[in-house]
Amino acid sequence: MEDDDEIPPLAVEVDRISEPNASEFTGKPENRRSADEDSVGVTVITGYLGAGKSTLVNFILNSQHGKKIAVILNEFGEEIGVERAMINEGDGGTLVEEWVELANGCICCTVKHSLVQALEQLVQRKERLDHILLETTGLANPAPLASVLWLDDQLEASVKLDCIITVVDAKNLRHQLYEHHDSSSFPEAYLQIAFAELEKEIHNINSLATIIHSVRCQVDLSKILDCRAYDAMHTSHLEALLKESQSLSTKDSHESSVRTLCIYNQEKVNLQKQGELQIQLNSTKSCLNSQLYGIGYLFLDCLALFTMQHCQPYDHLITWDKLQIGVHSWLEDILWEKKHSMDIYRCKGVLSVQNSDELHTIQAVREIYEIVPARRWQQEENQVNKIVFIGRNLDEDILRNSFRACV
Ligand SMILES: Nc1nc2c(ncn2[C@@H]2O[C@H](COP(=O)(O)OP(=O)(O)OP(=O)(O)O)[C@@H](O)[C@H]2O)c(=O)[nH]1
């Protein structure tokens, strides 16, 4: 990346920003203020991997606000299509006025210019938008974004930075701030104290942040949309952010050892847990009658429950057609047992499941995971399994090969 790319396109020298006067801040005070009336508000939604950014986007889109909202998603190349498939667009995309996917890089460094272009195109649409949501990757630094939105000459007057929301996962924040801290077995009373401490820690990092507690990002939208957090009255807050952005090199802002990779598979998968394994027998092919003869137990390297269906009563020659494990067991091996010594921070994706016409989403943040049916597959959609992993020591071959046991 060119050095030039790293410096946000500032309209004024940063040294001058120290003046608390909003007029001097942009150099064009009256324009800025009157333009505010017509400009489209942009809410930047940021937060660490798995903090709940998409959950918040989903919540906003599905709430009754009567606004025409466009969503800009920033994805790393490997994540293309996964993020969007996981957000509920409503039937036929009715909840979202416009989608823009900024792929192949992080919005805070390599795709900054694409962001400017995307915003321009959105505000030039015939039908006026009421609001734009910009969801960053879980590894983005929001400061350079703020400078693009606040100070970019091309954009000035047409969009305004309404608010930066940082979604924080109360369970994992301590772990993220102080690695190796395990809060999974804390008694409740301790947790309450820990959460109070968390608020203190958040305020130590940003004393001006308004903290809103929520479960699954269900918040009062009047507190987060159209809040003009950076209008003329609140420029000092942004000043600090921009100064910080100047001192940071985007080259250093991403952990180089953290890798993102994606595995694909076209076949439908089995979700079942190990205790519910179904073992298909070759001998079923030669069955003469269709009676169910029984359920028995079999010791392999684990205890597996199997059903013998449609077998001849005296068929002693049993050979396995396929030993299938479920996605649950596969994930638990990787996330809980850490069988392959991979340090997985985040896993997300879509699954095409056997005997189901619904797209299932797979979500994991550290060791906590869930697999849920999200919606029906759309007709034109390619029903594939696509799973993104983010973490350290990821081994693509192991992940891909071990996943095959689920199909
Ligand atoms: N228990 C619990 N889970 C939550 C809450 N909010 C979000 N989640 C779950 O956390 C997981 C990650 O949420 P996402 O919204 O995809 O997180 P994200 O910040 O977009 O993640 P990245 O794509 O990695 O940047 C999902 O399984 C959510 O259902 C919450 O308040 N409580």
Short mmCIF file of C-alpha atoms and ligand atoms in Angstrom, two decimals:
data_model
loop_
_atom_site.label_atom_id
_atom_site.label_comp_id
_atom_site.label_asym_id
_atom_site.label_seq_id
_atom_site.Cartn_x
_atom_site.Cartn_y
_atom_site.Cartn_z
CA MET A 1 0.00 0.00 0.00
CA GLU A 2 1.22 3.48 -0.85
CA ASP A 3 1.97 5.75 2.07
CA ASP A 4 -0.40 8.30 0.57
CA ASP A 5 -3.26 5.88 1.05
CA GLU A 6 -2.75 5.83 4.76
CA ILE A 7 -3.29 9.50 5.34
CA PRO A 8 -6.95 10.37 5.50
CA PRO A 9 -7.84 13.08 2.99
CA LEU A 10 -7.98 16.00 5.40
CA ALA A 11 -9.48 19.30 4.36
CA VAL A 12 -7.39 21.18 6.93
CA GLU A 13 -4.10 20.53 8.64
CA VAL A 14 -4.48 18.43 11.77
CA ASP A 15 -2.61 21.04 13.82
CA ARG A 16 -5.48 23.40 13.28
CA ILE A 17 -8.01 20.93 14.56
CA SER A 18 -6.97 21.64 18.11
CA GLU A 19 -9.12 24.77 17.94
CA PRO A 20 -12.39 23.79 19.56
CA ASN A 21 -14.27 26.13 17.29
CA ALA A 22 -16.33 24.20 14.74
CA SER A 23 -16.00 27.04 12.23
CA GLU A 24 -12.26 26.59 12.02
CA PHE A 25 -12.55 22.85 12.05
CA THR A 26 -13.85 22.49 8.51
CA GLY A 27 -13.01 25.95 7.30
CA LYS A 28 -16.55 26.16 5.89
CA PRO A 29 -18.80 26.65 8.89
CA GLU A 30 -21.98 27.99 7.41
CA ASN A 31 -21.96 25.50 4.55
CA ARG A 32 -21.46 22.68 6.97
CA ARG A 33 -24.32 23.69 9.18
CA SER A 34 -26.88 24.39 6.46
CA ALA A 35 -25.80 21.32 4.51
CA ASP A 36 -26.47 19.24 7.62
CA GLU A 37 -30.17 19.62 7.03
CA ASP A 38 -29.98 17.89 3.62
CA SER A 39 -27.21 15.43 4.22
CA VAL A 40 -27.78 11.74 4.81
CA GLY A 41 -26.69 10.49 8.21
CA VAL A 42 -24.15 7.67 8.34
CA THR A 43 -23.93 5.41 11.36
CA VAL A 44 -20.68 3.50 11.60
CA ILE A 45 -21.16 0.18 13.37
CA THR A 46 -17.91 -1.20 14.61
CA GLY A 47 -16.75 -3.65 17.28
CA TYR A 48 -14.48 -6.64 17.63
CA LEU A 49 -15.00 -9.99 15.89
CA GLY A 50 -18.34 -11.48 16.91
CA ALA A 51 -19.31 -8.54 19.13
CA GLY A 52 -22.78 -8.27 17.58
CA LYS A 53 -22.49 -5.75 14.70
CA SER A 54 -24.62 -7.75 12.25
CA THR A 55 -27.09 -8.46 15.04
CA LEU A 56 -27.50 -4.70 15.46
CA VAL A 57 -27.85 -4.14 11.70
CA ASN A 58 -30.51 -6.87 11.63
CA PHE A 59 -32.31 -5.31 14.56
CA ILE A 60 -32.36 -1.85 12.98
CA LEU A 61 -33.54 -3.16 9.61
CA ASN A 62 -36.32 -5.18 11.18
CA SER A 63 -37.57 -2.38 13.45
CA GLN A 64 -40.49 -0.12 12.62
CA HIS A 65 -38.71 3.14 11.82
CA GLY A 66 -40.17 4.02 8.43
CA LYS A 67 -36.72 4.96 7.13
CA LYS A 68 -35.16 4.11 3.79
CA ILE A 69 -31.89 2.56 4.88
CA ALA A 70 -28.89 1.52 2.82
CA VAL A 71 -26.28 -0.84 4.21
CA ILE A 72 -22.59 -0.82 3.38
CA LEU A 73 -20.82 -4.01 4.41
CA ASN A 74 -17.09 -4.29 4.54
CA GLU A 75 -15.82 -7.83 4.12
CA PHE A 76 -12.51 -9.49 3.66
CA GLY A 77 -12.33 -11.41 0.37
CA GLU A 78 -12.99 -14.72 2.08
CA GLU A 79 -16.20 -13.43 3.62
CA ILE A 80 -17.88 -12.34 0.39
CA GLY A 81 -21.52 -13.31 0.40
CA VAL A 82 -21.44 -14.81 3.89
CA GLU A 83 -22.18 -11.61 5.81
CA ARG A 84 -25.01 -10.63 3.53
CA ALA A 85 -26.56 -14.09 3.53
CA MET A 86 -26.67 -13.89 7.30
CA ILE A 87 -28.48 -10.56 7.50
CA ASN A 88 -32.24 -10.67 7.17
CA GLU A 89 -33.06 -8.50 4.16
CA GLY A 90 -36.78 -9.24 4.37
CA ASP A 91 -38.71 -10.96 1.58
CA GLY A 92 -37.18 -9.87 -1.70
CA GLY A 93 -34.84 -7.50 0.11
CA THR A 94 -37.68 -5.19 1.20
CA LEU A 95 -35.99 -4.09 4.39
CA VAL A 96 -32.92 -2.75 2.68
CA GLU A 97 -33.04 0.09 0.20
CA GLU A 98 -29.58 -0.57 -1.20
CA TRP A 99 -26.64 -2.88 -0.47
CA VAL A 100 -23.02 -2.15 -1.10
CA GLU A 101 -20.38 -4.77 -0.37
CA LEU A 102 -16.89 -3.42 -0.02
CA ALA A 103 -14.77 -6.48 -0.31
CA ASN A 104 -11.10 -7.40 -0.57
CA GLY A 105 -9.66 -5.45 2.22
CA CYS A 106 -10.31 -3.50 5.32
CA ILE A 107 -12.32 -0.31 5.09
CA CYS A 108 -9.88 1.51 7.34
CA CYS A 109 -7.01 1.01 4.93
CA THR A 110 -7.21 -0.58 1.49
CA VAL A 111 -10.80 0.15 0.46
CA LYS A 112 -11.11 3.69 1.80
CA HIS A 113 -11.47 5.14 -1.68
CA SER A 114 -14.15 2.62 -2.62
CA LEU A 115 -16.03 3.75 0.44
CA VAL A 116 -16.05 7.35 -0.78
CA GLN A 117 -17.29 6.20 -4.19
CA ALA A 118 -19.97 4.00 -2.65
CA LEU A 119 -21.24 6.83 -0.48
CA GLU A 120 -21.33 9.19 -3.44
CA GLN A 121 -23.36 6.75 -5.49
CA LEU A 122 -25.78 6.20 -2.65
CA VAL A 123 -26.50 9.88 -2.14
CA GLN A 124 -26.87 10.47 -5.87
CA ARG A 125 -29.70 7.94 -6.14
CA LYS A 126 -32.96 9.24 -7.50
CA GLU A 127 -34.85 8.19 -4.43
CA ARG A 128 -33.46 9.87 -1.40
CA LEU A 129 -32.14 7.73 1.42
CA ASP A 130 -32.89 8.52 5.01
CA HIS A 131 -29.90 6.81 6.54
CA ILE A 132 -26.82 4.73 5.80
CA LEU A 133 -25.47 1.98 8.04
CA LEU A 134 -21.82 1.14 7.58
CA GLU A 135 -20.75 -2.13 9.19
CA THR A 136 -17.00 -2.49 9.43
CA THR A 137 -15.03 -5.70 9.67
CA GLY A 138 -14.29 -6.85 13.20
CA LEU A 139 -10.69 -5.75 12.75
CA ALA A 140 -11.21 -2.19 11.50
CA ASN A 141 -10.02 1.00 13.14
CA PRO A 142 -12.94 3.47 13.03
CA ALA A 143 -10.82 6.62 13.25
CA PRO A 144 -9.79 6.81 9.58
CA LEU A 145 -13.42 6.24 8.65
CA ALA A 146 -14.49 9.15 10.76
CA SER A 147 -12.02 11.36 8.95
CA VAL A 148 -13.28 10.22 5.55
CA LEU A 149 -16.87 10.93 6.54
CA TRP A 150 -16.17 14.18 8.25
CA LEU A 151 -13.56 15.81 6.15
CA ASP A 152 -13.61 14.38 2.66
CA ASP A 153 -14.09 17.20 0.16
CA GLN A 154 -16.06 15.09 -2.27
CA LEU A 155 -18.53 13.98 0.34
CA GLU A 156 -18.92 17.14 2.30
CA ALA A 157 -22.53 18.27 2.46
CA SER A 158 -24.00 15.11 1.02
CA VAL A 159 -23.35 12.78 3.98
CA LYS A 160 -22.70 13.43 7.62
CA LEU A 161 -21.26 11.17 10.26
CA ASP A 162 -24.18 10.68 12.60
CA CYS A 163 -22.66 8.37 15.16
CA ILE A 164 -20.06 5.67 15.70
CA ILE A 165 -21.47 2.71 17.58
CA THR A 166 -19.03 0.23 19.04
CA VAL A 167 -20.74 -3.02 19.90
CA VAL A 168 -19.04 -4.71 22.83
CA ASP A 169 -19.52 -8.32 23.83
CA ALA A 170 -19.67 -8.13 27.62
CA LYS A 171 -18.58 -11.74 27.96
CA ASN A 172 -15.52 -11.55 25.78
CA LEU A 173 -14.33 -7.97 26.20
CA ARG A 174 -12.19 -8.80 29.21
CA HIS A 175 -10.67 -11.67 27.29
CA GLN A 176 -9.97 -9.36 24.38
CA LEU A 177 -8.46 -6.67 26.59
CA TYR A 178 -6.54 -9.09 28.76
CA GLU A 179 -5.97 -12.32 26.93
CA HIS A 180 -6.14 -15.59 28.84
CA HIS A 181 -8.78 -14.23 31.22
CA ASP A 182 -11.47 -16.88 31.50
CA SER A 183 -14.82 -15.64 32.78
CA SER A 184 -16.89 -18.64 31.73
CA SER A 185 -17.22 -20.05 35.23
CA PHE A 186 -17.72 -16.84 37.22
CA PRO A 187 -20.54 -16.93 39.76
CA GLU A 188 -23.26 -14.35 39.08
CA ALA A 189 -22.31 -11.94 41.85
CA TYR A 190 -18.78 -11.84 40.55
CA LEU A 191 -20.06 -11.25 37.05
CA GLN A 192 -22.12 -8.26 38.17
CA ILE A 193 -19.03 -6.71 39.70
CA ALA A 194 -17.08 -7.61 36.61
CA PHE A 195 -19.62 -5.83 34.41
CA ALA A 196 -19.48 -2.72 36.58
CA GLU A 197 -15.72 -2.88 36.18
CA LEU A 198 -16.17 -3.29 32.46
CA GLU A 199 -18.05 -0.01 32.26
CA LYS A 200 -15.18 1.66 34.09
CA GLU A 201 -12.74 0.15 31.66
CA ILE A 202 -14.78 1.31 28.71
CA HIS A 203 -14.86 4.82 30.14
CA ASN A 204 -11.12 4.68 30.74
CA ILE A 205 -10.72 4.09 27.03
CA ASN A 206 -13.39 6.58 25.98
CA SER A 207 -14.75 8.80 28.74
CA LEU A 208 -17.40 10.30 26.45
CA ALA A 209 -18.93 7.05 25.31
CA THR A 210 -22.57 6.56 26.19
CA ILE A 211 -23.01 2.97 27.29
CA ILE A 212 -26.29 1.27 26.42
CA HIS A 213 -26.92 -2.21 27.80
CA SER A 214 -28.71 -4.60 25.52
CA VAL A 215 -29.44 -8.22 24.86
CA ARG A 216 -28.96 -9.16 21.22
CA CYS A 217 -28.64 -5.45 20.41
CA GLN A 218 -32.28 -4.66 21.11
CA VAL A 219 -31.99 -0.97 21.80
CA ASP A 220 -34.19 2.09 21.63
CA LEU A 221 -33.44 3.34 18.11
CA SER A 222 -33.98 6.97 19.10
CA LYS A 223 -30.78 6.62 21.12
CA ILE A 224 -28.66 5.48 18.21
CA LEU A 225 -30.09 6.92 14.99
CA ASP A 226 -30.12 10.63 14.10
CA CYS A 227 -28.21 11.46 17.25
CA ARG A 228 -25.82 13.92 15.56
CA ALA A 229 -23.04 12.85 17.85
CA TYR A 230 -20.49 14.89 15.90
CA ASP A 231 -22.36 18.07 15.10
CA ALA A 232 -20.86 21.51 15.69
CA MET A 233 -21.39 21.18 19.44
CA HIS A 234 -19.38 18.01 19.80
CA THR A 235 -16.33 18.46 17.64
CA SER A 236 -13.79 18.00 20.42
CA HIS A 237 -14.72 14.34 20.60
CA LEU A 238 -13.94 13.88 16.95
CA GLU A 239 -10.77 15.88 17.28
CA ALA A 240 -9.36 13.31 19.65
CA LEU A 241 -10.35 10.50 17.32
CA LEU A 242 -8.70 12.13 14.34
CA LYS A 243 -5.51 12.89 16.20
CA GLU A 244 -5.32 9.26 17.19
CA SER A 245 -5.87 8.25 13.60
CA GLN A 246 -2.93 10.39 12.53
CA SER A 247 -0.61 8.74 14.99
CA LEU A 248 -1.60 5.21 14.00
CA SER A 249 -0.15 3.49 11.02
CA THR A 250 -2.78 1.30 9.40
CA LYS A 251 0.00 -1.14 8.59
CA ASP A 252 0.39 -1.84 12.28
CA SER A 253 -3.25 -1.79 13.20
CA HIS A 254 -4.05 -5.37 12.16
CA GLU A 255 -2.52 -8.39 13.80
CA SER A 256 -0.50 -10.02 11.06
CA SER A 257 -0.73 -13.49 12.57
CA VAL A 258 -4.53 -13.46 12.47
CA ARG A 259 -5.74 -15.10 9.31
CA THR A 260 -9.12 -15.39 7.61
CA LEU A 261 -9.99 -18.42 5.50
CA CYS A 262 -13.11 -19.90 4.05
CA ILE A 263 -14.13 -23.48 3.29
CA TYR A 264 -16.83 -24.44 0.78
CA ASN A 265 -18.71 -27.62 0.19
CA GLN A 266 -21.60 -28.30 -2.17
CA GLU A 267 -23.11 -31.31 -0.39
CA LYS A 268 -25.84 -31.15 2.20
CA VAL A 269 -24.60 -31.63 5.74
CA ASN A 270 -25.78 -33.55 8.75
CA LEU A 271 -26.14 -31.52 11.95
CA GLN A 272 -26.57 -34.30 14.46
CA LYS A 273 -24.54 -34.79 17.59
CA GLN A 274 -22.31 -37.80 18.06
CA GLY A 275 -24.84 -39.63 20.25
CA GLU A 276 -27.33 -39.49 17.45
CA LEU A 277 -25.15 -40.79 14.66
CA GLN A 278 -26.91 -42.70 12.00
CA ILE A 279 -24.85 -45.34 10.40
CA GLN A 280 -25.96 -46.58 7.06
CA LEU A 281 -25.28 -50.17 6.30
CA ASN A 282 -24.25 -51.55 2.97
CA SER A 283 -26.34 -54.54 3.73
CA THR A 284 -29.47 -52.43 3.35
CA LYS A 285 -29.02 -52.77 -0.38
CA SER A 286 -29.70 -56.47 -0.26
CA CYS A 287 -32.63 -56.26 2.09
CA LEU A 288 -35.62 -58.31 1.14
CA ASN A 289 -38.17 -57.06 3.57
CA SER A 290 -38.73 -53.68 5.12
CA GLN A 291 -39.13 -54.53 8.77
CA LEU A 292 -37.30 -52.57 11.40
CA TYR A 293 -35.37 -55.13 13.41
CA GLY A 294 -33.95 -53.15 16.23
CA ILE A 295 -31.78 -50.55 17.75
CA GLY A 296 -28.46 -51.49 19.25
CA TYR A 297 -25.22 -50.05 20.49
CA LEU A 298 -21.86 -50.31 18.90
CA PHE A 299 -18.48 -49.33 20.24
CA LEU A 300 -16.28 -47.56 17.75
CA ASP A 301 -13.86 -45.01 19.15
CA CYS A 302 -16.98 -43.50 20.64
CA LEU A 303 -20.34 -44.86 21.61
CA ALA A 304 -22.62 -44.53 18.65
CA LEU A 305 -26.29 -45.20 18.53
CA PHE A 306 -27.34 -46.74 15.29
CA THR A 307 -30.50 -47.94 13.74
CA MET A 308 -30.60 -51.07 11.62
CA GLN A 309 -33.22 -50.41 9.08
CA HIS A 310 -34.68 -52.81 6.56
CA CYS A 311 -32.15 -55.57 7.21
CA GLN A 312 -32.39 -59.27 6.84
CA PRO A 313 -32.56 -60.89 10.28
CA TYR A 314 -29.47 -63.04 9.79
CA ASP A 315 -27.26 -60.67 7.91
CA HIS A 316 -23.96 -61.01 9.84
CA LEU A 317 -21.76 -59.30 7.32
CA ILE A 318 -22.05 -55.66 8.22
CA THR A 319 -19.92 -53.18 6.34
CA TRP A 320 -20.12 -49.42 6.71
CA ASP A 321 -21.23 -47.39 3.76
CA LYS A 322 -20.37 -44.18 5.48
CA LEU A 323 -19.63 -43.07 9.01
CA GLN A 324 -21.16 -39.67 9.26
CA ILE A 325 -20.53 -37.18 12.03
CA GLY A 326 -22.59 -34.04 12.52
CA VAL A 327 -21.53 -30.41 12.24
CA HIS A 328 -22.08 -30.01 15.99
CA SER A 329 -19.51 -32.68 16.81
CA TRP A 330 -17.12 -31.38 14.18
CA LEU A 331 -17.29 -27.85 15.63
CA GLU A 332 -17.00 -29.01 19.22
CA ASP A 333 -13.86 -30.95 18.32
CA ILE A 334 -12.33 -27.82 16.86
CA LEU A 335 -13.58 -25.19 19.31
CA TRP A 336 -13.82 -27.08 22.57
CA GLU A 337 -11.37 -29.94 22.31
CA LYS A 338 -8.99 -27.86 20.18
CA LYS A 339 -8.17 -31.12 18.47
CA HIS A 340 -6.06 -29.54 15.78
CA SER A 341 -4.45 -26.82 17.97
CA MET A 342 -6.07 -24.03 16.00
CA ASP A 343 -6.86 -20.82 17.87
CA ILE A 344 -10.20 -19.84 16.37
CA TYR A 345 -11.50 -16.40 17.38
CA ARG A 346 -14.48 -16.40 15.11
CA CYS A 347 -16.37 -18.70 12.80
CA LYS A 348 -19.43 -17.81 10.75
CA GLY A 349 -21.16 -19.17 7.74
CA VAL A 350 -24.15 -20.68 6.04
CA LEU A 351 -25.05 -24.36 5.87
CA SER A 352 -27.13 -26.41 3.48
CA VAL A 353 -28.64 -29.05 5.71
CA GLN A 354 -29.96 -32.51 4.89
CA ASN A 355 -33.77 -32.84 4.87
CA SER A 356 -34.25 -29.10 5.20
CA ASP A 357 -35.09 -26.35 2.75
CA GLU A 358 -33.85 -23.68 5.13
CA LEU A 359 -30.54 -21.88 5.12
CA HIS A 360 -28.90 -22.48 8.49
CA THR A 361 -26.39 -20.05 9.94
CA ILE A 362 -23.38 -21.17 11.91
CA GLN A 363 -21.95 -18.68 14.40
CA ALA A 364 -19.12 -19.10 16.85
CA VAL A 365 -17.33 -16.59 19.03
CA ARG A 366 -14.48 -18.31 20.79
CA GLU A 367 -15.95 -21.48 22.31
CA ILE A 368 -19.60 -20.44 22.15
CA TYR A 369 -21.40 -21.49 19.01
CA GLU A 370 -24.89 -21.78 17.61
CA ILE A 371 -26.40 -23.30 14.48
CA VAL A 372 -29.88 -22.05 13.67
CA PRO A 373 -32.30 -22.18 10.74
CA ALA A 374 -32.43 -18.59 9.46
CA ARG A 375 -34.75 -18.54 6.45
CA ARG A 376 -35.79 -20.50 3.37
CA TRP A 377 -33.24 -20.71 0.61
CA GLN A 378 -34.19 -18.40 -2.23
CA GLN A 379 -34.81 -20.01 -5.59
CA GLU A 380 -31.84 -18.52 -7.38
CA GLU A 381 -29.47 -19.07 -4.46
CA ASN A 382 -26.67 -21.59 -4.69
CA GLN A 383 -27.26 -23.92 -1.76
CA VAL A 384 -23.73 -24.44 -0.51
CA ASN A 385 -21.90 -24.67 2.77
CA LYS A 386 -19.61 -21.71 3.20
CA ILE A 387 -17.80 -21.21 6.49
CA VAL A 388 -15.36 -18.44 7.35
CA PHE A 389 -12.76 -18.91 10.08
CA ILE A 390 -10.74 -16.12 11.66
CA GLY A 391 -7.91 -16.92 14.03
CA ARG A 392 -4.37 -18.12 14.48
CA ASN A 393 -2.70 -21.34 13.29
CA LEU A 394 -5.56 -22.10 10.93
CA ASP A 395 -5.00 -25.14 8.74
CA GLU A 396 -7.17 -25.03 5.65
CA ASP A 397 -6.59 -28.68 4.66
CA ILE A 398 -7.54 -30.01 8.08
CA LEU A 399 -10.67 -27.87 8.23
CA ARG A 400 -11.76 -28.81 4.74
CA ASN A 401 -11.04 -32.53 5.08
CA SER A 402 -12.56 -32.92 8.52
CA PHE A 403 -15.70 -31.10 7.41
CA ARG A 404 -16.26 -33.76 4.73
CA ALA A 405 -17.27 -36.20 7.45
CA CYS A 406 -20.41 -34.10 7.98
CA VAL A 407 -21.77 -34.57 4.46
N1 LIG B 1 -25.92 -14.55 24.01
C1 LIG B 1 -25.89 -13.50 23.21
N2 LIG B 1 -25.45 -13.68 21.97
C2 LIG B 1 -25.44 -12.60 21.14
C3 LIG B 1 -25.84 -11.31 21.57
N3 LIG B 1 -25.69 -10.45 20.54
C4 LIG B 1 -25.23 -11.17 19.50
N4 LIG B 1 -25.09 -12.47 19.84
C5 LIG B 1 -24.59 -13.60 19.04
O1 LIG B 1 -23.19 -13.41 18.81
C6 LIG B 1 -22.82 -13.97 17.57
C7 LIG B 1 -22.06 -12.96 16.73
O2 LIG B 1 -22.94 -11.88 16.38
P1 LIG B 1 -22.73 -11.01 15.05
O3 LIG B 1 -23.79 -9.95 15.07
O4 LIG B 1 -22.63 -11.85 13.85
O5 LIG B 1 -21.30 -10.38 15.35
P2 LIG B 1 -20.42 -9.42 14.40
O6 LIG B 1 -19.87 -8.36 15.28
O7 LIG B 1 -21.19 -8.99 13.21
O8 LIG B 1 -19.27 -10.43 14.01
P3 LIG B 1 -18.14 -10.32 12.85
O9 LIG B 1 -18.84 -10.72 11.60
O10 LIG B 1 -17.10 -11.28 13.26
O11 LIG B 1 -17.61 -8.96 12.79
C8 LIG B 1 -24.13 -14.45 16.92
O12 LIG B 1 -24.26 -15.81 17.16
C9 LIG B 1 -25.20 -13.66 17.66
O13 LIG B 1 -26.45 -14.33 17.66
C10 LIG B 1 -26.29 -11.16 22.95
O14 LIG B 1 -26.64 -10.09 23.41
N5 LIG B 1 -26.27 -12.30 23.69
#
